mmCIF file of N, CA, C and O in Angstrom:
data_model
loop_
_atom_site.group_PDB
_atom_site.id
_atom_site.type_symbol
_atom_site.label_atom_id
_atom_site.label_comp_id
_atom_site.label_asym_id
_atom_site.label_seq_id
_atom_site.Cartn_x
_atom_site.Cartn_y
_atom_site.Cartn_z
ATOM 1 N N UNK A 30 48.680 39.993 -67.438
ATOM 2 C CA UNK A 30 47.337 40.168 -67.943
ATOM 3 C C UNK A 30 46.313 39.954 -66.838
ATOM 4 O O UNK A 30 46.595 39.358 -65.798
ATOM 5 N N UNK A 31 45.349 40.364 -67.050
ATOM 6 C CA UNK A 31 43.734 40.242 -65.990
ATOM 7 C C UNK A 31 44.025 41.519 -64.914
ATOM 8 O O UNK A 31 44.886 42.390 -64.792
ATOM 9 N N UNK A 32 42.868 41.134 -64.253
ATOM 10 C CA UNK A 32 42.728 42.649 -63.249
ATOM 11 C C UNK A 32 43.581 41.980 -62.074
ATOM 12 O O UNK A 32 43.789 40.781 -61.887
ATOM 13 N N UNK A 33 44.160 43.447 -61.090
ATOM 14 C CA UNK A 33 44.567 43.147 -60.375
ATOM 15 C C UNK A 33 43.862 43.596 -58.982
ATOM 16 O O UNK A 33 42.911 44.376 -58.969
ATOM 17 N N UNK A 34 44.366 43.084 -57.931
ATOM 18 C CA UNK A 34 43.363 43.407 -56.465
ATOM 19 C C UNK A 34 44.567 44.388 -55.643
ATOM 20 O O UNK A 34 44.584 44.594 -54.430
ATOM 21 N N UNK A 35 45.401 44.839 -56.500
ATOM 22 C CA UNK A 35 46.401 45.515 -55.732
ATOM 23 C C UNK A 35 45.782 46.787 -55.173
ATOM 24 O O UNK A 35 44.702 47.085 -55.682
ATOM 25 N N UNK A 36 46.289 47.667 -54.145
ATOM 26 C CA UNK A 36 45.079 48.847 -53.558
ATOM 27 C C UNK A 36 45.805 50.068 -54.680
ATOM 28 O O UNK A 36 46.989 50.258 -54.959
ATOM 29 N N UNK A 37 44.886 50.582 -55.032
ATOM 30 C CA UNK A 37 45.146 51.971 -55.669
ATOM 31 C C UNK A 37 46.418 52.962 -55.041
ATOM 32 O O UNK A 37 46.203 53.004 -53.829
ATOM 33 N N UNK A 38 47.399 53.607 -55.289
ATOM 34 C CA UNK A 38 47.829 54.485 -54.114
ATOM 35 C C UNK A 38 47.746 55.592 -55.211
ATOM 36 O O UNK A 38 48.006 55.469 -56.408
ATOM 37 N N UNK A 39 47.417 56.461 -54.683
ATOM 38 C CA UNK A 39 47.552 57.970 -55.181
ATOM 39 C C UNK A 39 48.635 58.705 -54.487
ATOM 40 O O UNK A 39 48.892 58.321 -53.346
ATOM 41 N N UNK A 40 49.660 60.194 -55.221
ATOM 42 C CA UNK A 40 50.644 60.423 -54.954
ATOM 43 C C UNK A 40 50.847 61.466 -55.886
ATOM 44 O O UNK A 40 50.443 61.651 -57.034
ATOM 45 N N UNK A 41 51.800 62.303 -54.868
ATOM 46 C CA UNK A 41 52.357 63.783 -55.846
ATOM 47 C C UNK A 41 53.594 63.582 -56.482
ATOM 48 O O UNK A 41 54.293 62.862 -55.769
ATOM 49 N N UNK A 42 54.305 63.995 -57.783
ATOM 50 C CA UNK A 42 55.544 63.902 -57.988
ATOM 51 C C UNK A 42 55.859 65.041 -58.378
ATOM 52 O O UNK A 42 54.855 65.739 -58.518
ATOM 53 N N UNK A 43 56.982 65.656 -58.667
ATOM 54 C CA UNK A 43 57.500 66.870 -58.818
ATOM 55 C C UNK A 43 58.443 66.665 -60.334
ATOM 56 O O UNK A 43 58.996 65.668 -60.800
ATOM 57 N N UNK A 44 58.342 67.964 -60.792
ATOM 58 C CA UNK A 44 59.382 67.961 -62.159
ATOM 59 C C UNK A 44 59.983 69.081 -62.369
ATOM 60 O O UNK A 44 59.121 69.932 -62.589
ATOM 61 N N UNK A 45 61.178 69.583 -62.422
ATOM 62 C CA UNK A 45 61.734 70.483 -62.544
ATOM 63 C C UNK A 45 62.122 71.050 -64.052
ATOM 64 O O UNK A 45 63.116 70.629 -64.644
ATOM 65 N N UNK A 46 61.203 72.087 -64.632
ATOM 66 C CA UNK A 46 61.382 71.699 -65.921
ATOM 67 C C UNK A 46 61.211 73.406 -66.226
ATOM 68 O O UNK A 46 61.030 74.328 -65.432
ATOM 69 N N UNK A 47 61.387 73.401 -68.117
ATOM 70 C CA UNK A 47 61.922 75.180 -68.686
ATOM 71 C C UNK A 47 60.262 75.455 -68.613
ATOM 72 O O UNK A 47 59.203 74.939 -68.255
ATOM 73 N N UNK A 48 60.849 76.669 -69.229
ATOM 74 C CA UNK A 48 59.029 77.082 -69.479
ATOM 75 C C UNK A 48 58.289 76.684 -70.658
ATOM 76 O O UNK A 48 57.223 77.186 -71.013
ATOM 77 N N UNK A 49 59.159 75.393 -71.471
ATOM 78 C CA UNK A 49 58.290 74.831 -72.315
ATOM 79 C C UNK A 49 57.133 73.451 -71.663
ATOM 80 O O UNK A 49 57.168 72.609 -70.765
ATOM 81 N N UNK A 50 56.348 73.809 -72.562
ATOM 82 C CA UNK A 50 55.351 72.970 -72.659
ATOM 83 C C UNK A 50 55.245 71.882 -73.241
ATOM 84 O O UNK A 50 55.359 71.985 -74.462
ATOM 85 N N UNK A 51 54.999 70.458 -72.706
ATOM 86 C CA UNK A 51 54.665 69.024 -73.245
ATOM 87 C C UNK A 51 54.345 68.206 -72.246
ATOM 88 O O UNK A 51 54.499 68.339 -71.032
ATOM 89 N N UNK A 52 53.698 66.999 -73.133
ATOM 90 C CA UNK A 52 53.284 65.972 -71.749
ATOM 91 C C UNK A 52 54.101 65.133 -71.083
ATOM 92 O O UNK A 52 55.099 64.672 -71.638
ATOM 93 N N UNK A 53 53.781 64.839 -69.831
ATOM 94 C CA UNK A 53 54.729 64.528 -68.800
ATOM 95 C C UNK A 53 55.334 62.649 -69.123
ATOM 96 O O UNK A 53 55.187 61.690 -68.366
ATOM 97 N N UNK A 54 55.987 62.684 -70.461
ATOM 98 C CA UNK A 54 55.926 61.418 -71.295
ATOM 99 C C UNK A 54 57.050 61.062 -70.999
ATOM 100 O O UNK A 54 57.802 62.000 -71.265
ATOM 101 N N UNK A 55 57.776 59.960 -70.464
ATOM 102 C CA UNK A 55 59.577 59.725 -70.139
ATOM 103 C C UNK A 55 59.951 60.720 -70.066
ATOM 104 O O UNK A 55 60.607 61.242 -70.967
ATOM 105 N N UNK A 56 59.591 61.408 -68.751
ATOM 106 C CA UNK A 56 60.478 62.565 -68.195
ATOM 107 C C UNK A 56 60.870 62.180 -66.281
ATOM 108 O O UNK A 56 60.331 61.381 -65.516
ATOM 109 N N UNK A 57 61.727 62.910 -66.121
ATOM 110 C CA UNK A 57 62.144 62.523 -64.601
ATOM 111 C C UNK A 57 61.252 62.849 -64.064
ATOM 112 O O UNK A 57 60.378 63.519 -64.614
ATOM 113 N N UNK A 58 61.194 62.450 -62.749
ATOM 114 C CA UNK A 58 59.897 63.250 -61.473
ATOM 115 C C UNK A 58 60.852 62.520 -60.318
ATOM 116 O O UNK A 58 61.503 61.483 -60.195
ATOM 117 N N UNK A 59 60.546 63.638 -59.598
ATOM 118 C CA UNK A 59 60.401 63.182 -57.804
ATOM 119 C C UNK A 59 59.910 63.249 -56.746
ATOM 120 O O UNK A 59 58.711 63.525 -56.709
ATOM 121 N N UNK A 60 60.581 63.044 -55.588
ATOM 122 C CA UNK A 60 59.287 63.815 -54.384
ATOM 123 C C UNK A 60 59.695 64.786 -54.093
ATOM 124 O O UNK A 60 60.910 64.882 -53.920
ATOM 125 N N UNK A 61 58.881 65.858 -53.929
ATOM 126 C CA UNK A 61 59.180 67.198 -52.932
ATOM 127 C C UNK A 61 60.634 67.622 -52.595
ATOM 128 O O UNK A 61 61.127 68.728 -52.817
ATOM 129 N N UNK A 62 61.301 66.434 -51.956
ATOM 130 C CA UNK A 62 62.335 66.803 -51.139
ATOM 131 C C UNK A 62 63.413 66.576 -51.908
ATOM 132 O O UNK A 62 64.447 67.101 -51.495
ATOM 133 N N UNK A 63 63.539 65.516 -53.602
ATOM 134 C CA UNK A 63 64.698 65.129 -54.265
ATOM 135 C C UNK A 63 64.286 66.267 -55.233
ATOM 136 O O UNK A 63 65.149 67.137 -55.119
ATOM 137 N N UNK A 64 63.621 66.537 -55.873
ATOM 138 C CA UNK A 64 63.336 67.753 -56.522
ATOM 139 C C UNK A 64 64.079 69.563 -55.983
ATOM 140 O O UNK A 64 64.731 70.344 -56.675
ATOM 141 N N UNK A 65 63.683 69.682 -54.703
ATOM 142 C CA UNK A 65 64.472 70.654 -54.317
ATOM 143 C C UNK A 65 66.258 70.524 -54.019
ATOM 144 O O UNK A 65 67.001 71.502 -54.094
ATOM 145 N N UNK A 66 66.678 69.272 -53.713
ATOM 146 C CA UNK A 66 68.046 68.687 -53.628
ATOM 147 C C UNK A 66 68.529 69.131 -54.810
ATOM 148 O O UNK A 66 69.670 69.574 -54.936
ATOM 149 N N UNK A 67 67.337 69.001 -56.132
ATOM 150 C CA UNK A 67 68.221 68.630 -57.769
ATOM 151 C C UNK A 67 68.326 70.352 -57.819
ATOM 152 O O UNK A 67 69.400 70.846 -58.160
ATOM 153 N N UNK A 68 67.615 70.895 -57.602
ATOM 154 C CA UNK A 68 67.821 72.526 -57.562
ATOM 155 C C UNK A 68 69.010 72.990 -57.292
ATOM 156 O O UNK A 68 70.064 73.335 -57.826
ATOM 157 N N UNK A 69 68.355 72.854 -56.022
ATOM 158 C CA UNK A 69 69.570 72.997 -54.950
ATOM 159 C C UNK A 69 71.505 73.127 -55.690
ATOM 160 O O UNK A 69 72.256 74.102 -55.680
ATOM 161 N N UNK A 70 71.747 71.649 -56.263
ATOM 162 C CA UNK A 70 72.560 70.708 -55.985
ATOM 163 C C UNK A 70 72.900 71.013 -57.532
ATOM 164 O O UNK A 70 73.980 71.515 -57.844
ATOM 165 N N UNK A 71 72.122 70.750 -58.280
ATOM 166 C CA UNK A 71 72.318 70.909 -59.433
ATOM 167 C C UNK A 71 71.661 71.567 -60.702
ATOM 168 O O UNK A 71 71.724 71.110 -61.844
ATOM 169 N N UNK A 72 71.029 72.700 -60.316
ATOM 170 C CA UNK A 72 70.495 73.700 -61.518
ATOM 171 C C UNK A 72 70.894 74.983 -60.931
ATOM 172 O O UNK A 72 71.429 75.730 -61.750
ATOM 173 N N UNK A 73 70.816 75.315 -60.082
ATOM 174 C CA UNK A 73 70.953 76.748 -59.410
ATOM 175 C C UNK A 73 72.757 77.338 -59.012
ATOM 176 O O UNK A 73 73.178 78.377 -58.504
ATOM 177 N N UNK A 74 73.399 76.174 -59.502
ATOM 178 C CA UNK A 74 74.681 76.450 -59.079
ATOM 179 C C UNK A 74 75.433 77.092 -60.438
ATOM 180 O O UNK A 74 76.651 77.271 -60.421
ATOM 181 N N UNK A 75 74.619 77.426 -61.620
ATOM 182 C CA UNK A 75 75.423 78.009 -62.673
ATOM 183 C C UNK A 75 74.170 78.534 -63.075
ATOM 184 O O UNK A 75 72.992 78.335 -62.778
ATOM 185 N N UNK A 76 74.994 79.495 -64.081
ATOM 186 C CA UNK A 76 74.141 80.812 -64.787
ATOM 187 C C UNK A 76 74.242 80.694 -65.881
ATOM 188 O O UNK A 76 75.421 80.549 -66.202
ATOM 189 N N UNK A 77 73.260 80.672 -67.053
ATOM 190 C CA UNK A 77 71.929 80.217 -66.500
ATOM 191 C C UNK A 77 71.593 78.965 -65.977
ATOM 192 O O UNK A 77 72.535 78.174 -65.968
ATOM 193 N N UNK A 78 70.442 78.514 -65.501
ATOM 194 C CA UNK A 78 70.046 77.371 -64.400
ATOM 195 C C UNK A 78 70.344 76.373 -65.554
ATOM 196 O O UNK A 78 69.978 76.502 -66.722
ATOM 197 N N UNK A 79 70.837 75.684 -65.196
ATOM 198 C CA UNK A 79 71.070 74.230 -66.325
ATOM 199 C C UNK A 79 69.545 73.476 -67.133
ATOM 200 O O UNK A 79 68.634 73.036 -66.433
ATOM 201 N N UNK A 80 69.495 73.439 -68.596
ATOM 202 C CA UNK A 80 68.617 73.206 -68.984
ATOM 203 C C UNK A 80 67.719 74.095 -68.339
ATOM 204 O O UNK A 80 67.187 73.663 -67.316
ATOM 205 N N UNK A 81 67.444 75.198 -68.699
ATOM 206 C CA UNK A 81 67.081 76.788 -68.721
ATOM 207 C C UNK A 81 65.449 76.294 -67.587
ATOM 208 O O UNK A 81 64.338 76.739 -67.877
ATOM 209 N N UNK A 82 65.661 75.430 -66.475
ATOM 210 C CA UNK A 82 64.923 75.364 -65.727
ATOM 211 C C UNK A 82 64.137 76.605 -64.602
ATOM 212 O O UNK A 82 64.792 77.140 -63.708
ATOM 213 N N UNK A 83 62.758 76.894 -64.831
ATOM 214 C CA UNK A 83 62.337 77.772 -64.504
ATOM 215 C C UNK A 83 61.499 77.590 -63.237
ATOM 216 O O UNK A 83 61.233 78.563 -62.532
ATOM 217 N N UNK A 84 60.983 76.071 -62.870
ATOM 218 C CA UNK A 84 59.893 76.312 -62.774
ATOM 219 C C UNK A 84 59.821 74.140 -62.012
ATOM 220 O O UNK A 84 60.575 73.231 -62.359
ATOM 221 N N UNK A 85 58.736 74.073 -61.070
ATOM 222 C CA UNK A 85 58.592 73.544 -60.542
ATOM 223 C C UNK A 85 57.079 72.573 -60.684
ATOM 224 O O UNK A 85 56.170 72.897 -59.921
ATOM 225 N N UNK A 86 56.903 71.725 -61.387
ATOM 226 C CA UNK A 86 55.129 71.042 -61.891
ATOM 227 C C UNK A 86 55.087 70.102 -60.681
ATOM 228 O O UNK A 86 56.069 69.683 -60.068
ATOM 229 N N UNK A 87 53.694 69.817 -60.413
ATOM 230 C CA UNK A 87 53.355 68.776 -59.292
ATOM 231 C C UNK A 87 52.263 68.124 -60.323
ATOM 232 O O UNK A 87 51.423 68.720 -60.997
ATOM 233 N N UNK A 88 52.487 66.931 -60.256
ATOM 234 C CA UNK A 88 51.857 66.269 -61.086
ATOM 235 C C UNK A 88 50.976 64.594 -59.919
ATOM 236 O O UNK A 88 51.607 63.680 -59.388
ATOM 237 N N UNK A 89 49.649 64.781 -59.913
ATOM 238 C CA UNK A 89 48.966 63.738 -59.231
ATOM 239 C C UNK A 89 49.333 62.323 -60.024
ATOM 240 O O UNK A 89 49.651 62.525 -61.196
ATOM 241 N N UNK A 90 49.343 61.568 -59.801
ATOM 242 C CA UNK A 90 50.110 60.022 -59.845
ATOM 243 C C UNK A 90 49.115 59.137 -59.391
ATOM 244 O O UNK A 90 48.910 59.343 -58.195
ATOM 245 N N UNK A 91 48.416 58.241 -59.847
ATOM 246 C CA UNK A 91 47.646 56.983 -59.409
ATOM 247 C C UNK A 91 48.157 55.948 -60.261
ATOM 248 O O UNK A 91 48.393 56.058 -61.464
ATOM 249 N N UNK A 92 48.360 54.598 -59.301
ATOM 250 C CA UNK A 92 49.238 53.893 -59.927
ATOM 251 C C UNK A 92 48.807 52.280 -58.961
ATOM 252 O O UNK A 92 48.776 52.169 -57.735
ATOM 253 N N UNK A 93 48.593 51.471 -59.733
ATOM 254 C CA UNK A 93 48.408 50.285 -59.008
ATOM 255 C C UNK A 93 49.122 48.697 -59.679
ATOM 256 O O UNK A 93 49.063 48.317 -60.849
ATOM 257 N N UNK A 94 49.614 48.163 -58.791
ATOM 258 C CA UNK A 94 50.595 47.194 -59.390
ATOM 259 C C UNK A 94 49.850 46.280 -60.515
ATOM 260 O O UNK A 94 48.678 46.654 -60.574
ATOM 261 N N UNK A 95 50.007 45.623 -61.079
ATOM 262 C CA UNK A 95 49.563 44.588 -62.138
ATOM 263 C C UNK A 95 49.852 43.438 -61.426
ATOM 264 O O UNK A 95 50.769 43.294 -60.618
ATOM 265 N N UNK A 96 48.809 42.417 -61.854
ATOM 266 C CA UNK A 96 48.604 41.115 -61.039
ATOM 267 C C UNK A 96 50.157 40.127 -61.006
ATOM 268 O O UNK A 96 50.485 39.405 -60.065
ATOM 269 N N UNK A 97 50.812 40.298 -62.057
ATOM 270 C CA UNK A 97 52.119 39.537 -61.822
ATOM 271 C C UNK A 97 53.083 40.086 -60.695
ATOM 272 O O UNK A 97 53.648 39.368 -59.870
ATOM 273 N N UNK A 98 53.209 41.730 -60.794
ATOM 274 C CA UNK A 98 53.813 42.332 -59.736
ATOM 275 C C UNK A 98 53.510 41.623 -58.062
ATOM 276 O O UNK A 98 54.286 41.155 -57.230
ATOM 277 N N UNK A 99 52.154 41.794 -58.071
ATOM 278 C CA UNK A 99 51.632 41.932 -56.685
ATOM 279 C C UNK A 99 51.708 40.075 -56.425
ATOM 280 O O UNK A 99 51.720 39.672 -55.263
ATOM 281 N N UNK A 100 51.753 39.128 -57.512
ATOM 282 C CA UNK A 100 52.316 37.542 -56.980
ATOM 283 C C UNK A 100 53.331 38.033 -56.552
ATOM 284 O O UNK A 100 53.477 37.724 -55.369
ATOM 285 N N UNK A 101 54.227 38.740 -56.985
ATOM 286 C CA UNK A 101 55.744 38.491 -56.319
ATOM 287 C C UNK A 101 55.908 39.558 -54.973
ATOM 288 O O UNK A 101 57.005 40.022 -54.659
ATOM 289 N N UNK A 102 54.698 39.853 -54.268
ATOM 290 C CA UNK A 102 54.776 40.921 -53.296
ATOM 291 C C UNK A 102 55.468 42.163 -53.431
ATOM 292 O O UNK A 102 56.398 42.542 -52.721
ATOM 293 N N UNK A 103 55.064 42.636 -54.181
ATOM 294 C CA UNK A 103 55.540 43.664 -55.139
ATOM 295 C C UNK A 103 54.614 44.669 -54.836
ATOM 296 O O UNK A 103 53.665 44.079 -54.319
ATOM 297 N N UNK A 104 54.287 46.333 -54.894
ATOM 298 C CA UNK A 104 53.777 47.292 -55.606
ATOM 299 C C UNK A 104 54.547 47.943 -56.660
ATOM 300 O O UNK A 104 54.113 48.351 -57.737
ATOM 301 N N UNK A 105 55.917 47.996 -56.156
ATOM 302 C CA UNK A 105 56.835 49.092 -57.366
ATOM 303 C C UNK A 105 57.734 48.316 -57.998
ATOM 304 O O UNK A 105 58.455 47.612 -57.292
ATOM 305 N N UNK A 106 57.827 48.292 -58.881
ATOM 306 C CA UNK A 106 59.011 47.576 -59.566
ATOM 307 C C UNK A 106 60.011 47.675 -58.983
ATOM 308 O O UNK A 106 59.903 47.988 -57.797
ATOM 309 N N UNK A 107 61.756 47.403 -59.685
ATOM 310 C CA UNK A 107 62.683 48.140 -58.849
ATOM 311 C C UNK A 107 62.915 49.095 -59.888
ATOM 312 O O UNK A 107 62.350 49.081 -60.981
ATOM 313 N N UNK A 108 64.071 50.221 -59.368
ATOM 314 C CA UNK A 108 64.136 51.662 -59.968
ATOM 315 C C UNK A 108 65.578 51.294 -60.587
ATOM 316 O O UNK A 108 66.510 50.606 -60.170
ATOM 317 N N UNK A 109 65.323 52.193 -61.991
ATOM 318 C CA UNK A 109 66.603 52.301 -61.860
ATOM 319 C C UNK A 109 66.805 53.881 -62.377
ATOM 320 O O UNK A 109 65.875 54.572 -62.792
ATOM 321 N N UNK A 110 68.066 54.279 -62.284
ATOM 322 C CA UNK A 110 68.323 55.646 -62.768
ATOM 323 C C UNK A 110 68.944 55.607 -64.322
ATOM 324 O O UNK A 110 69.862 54.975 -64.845
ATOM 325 N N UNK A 111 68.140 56.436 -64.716
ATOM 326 C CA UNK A 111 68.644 56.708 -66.475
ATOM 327 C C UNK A 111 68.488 58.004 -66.924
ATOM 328 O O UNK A 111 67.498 58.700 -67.146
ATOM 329 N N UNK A 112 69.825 58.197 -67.021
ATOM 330 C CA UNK A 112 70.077 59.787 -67.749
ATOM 331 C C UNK A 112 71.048 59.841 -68.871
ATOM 332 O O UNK A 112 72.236 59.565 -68.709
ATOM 333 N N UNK A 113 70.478 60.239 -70.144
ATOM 334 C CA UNK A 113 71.111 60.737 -71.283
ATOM 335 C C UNK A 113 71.224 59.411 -71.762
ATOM 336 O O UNK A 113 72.296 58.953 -72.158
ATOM 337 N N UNK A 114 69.968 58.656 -71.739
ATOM 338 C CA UNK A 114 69.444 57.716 -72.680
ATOM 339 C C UNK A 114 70.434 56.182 -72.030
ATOM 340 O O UNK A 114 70.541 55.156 -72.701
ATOM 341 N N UNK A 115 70.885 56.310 -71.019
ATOM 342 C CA UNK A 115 71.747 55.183 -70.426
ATOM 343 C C UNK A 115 71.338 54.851 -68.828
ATOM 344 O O UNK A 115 70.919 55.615 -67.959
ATOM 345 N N UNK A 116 71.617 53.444 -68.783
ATOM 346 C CA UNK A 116 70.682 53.105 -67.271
ATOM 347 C C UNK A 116 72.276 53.429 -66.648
ATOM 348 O O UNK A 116 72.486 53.382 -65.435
#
């Protein structure tokens, strides 16, 4: 709780997604370069593109730690990976 003095960072993320439409609500994102890997690596290697992916969103990102984070010298939490509803 309360404000924090952490610095603002602003940032692009990427989403590889169909040609449907919705908001960018618990969905994956990455940077530039893991986004084209997931292509790469894993949509473009079968017909049709897995999860009928068309299409590439860049989405602006501002994000600043919360005052408990930034006691523990923190900006990002840690990550974890979760796909198909399992960490």
């Amino acid at each position: 709780p309360g404000s924090s003095d952490a610095p603002l960072h602003t940032f692009y993320v990427y989403r590889a997604q169909s040609d449907a439409s919705y908001p960018p609500k618990n969905v994956n994102a990455a940077n530039l370069i893991g986004a084209m890997w997931y292509l790469q690596h894993e949509v473009v290697t079968q017909t049709p593109p897995k999860f009928g992916i068309t299409r590439i969103l860049r989405y602006r990102v501002q994000t600043k730690a919360p005052a408990r984070l930034l006691a523990a010298g923190m900006d990002f939490g840690v990550r974890y990976a979760y796909d198909s509803q399992k960490c």
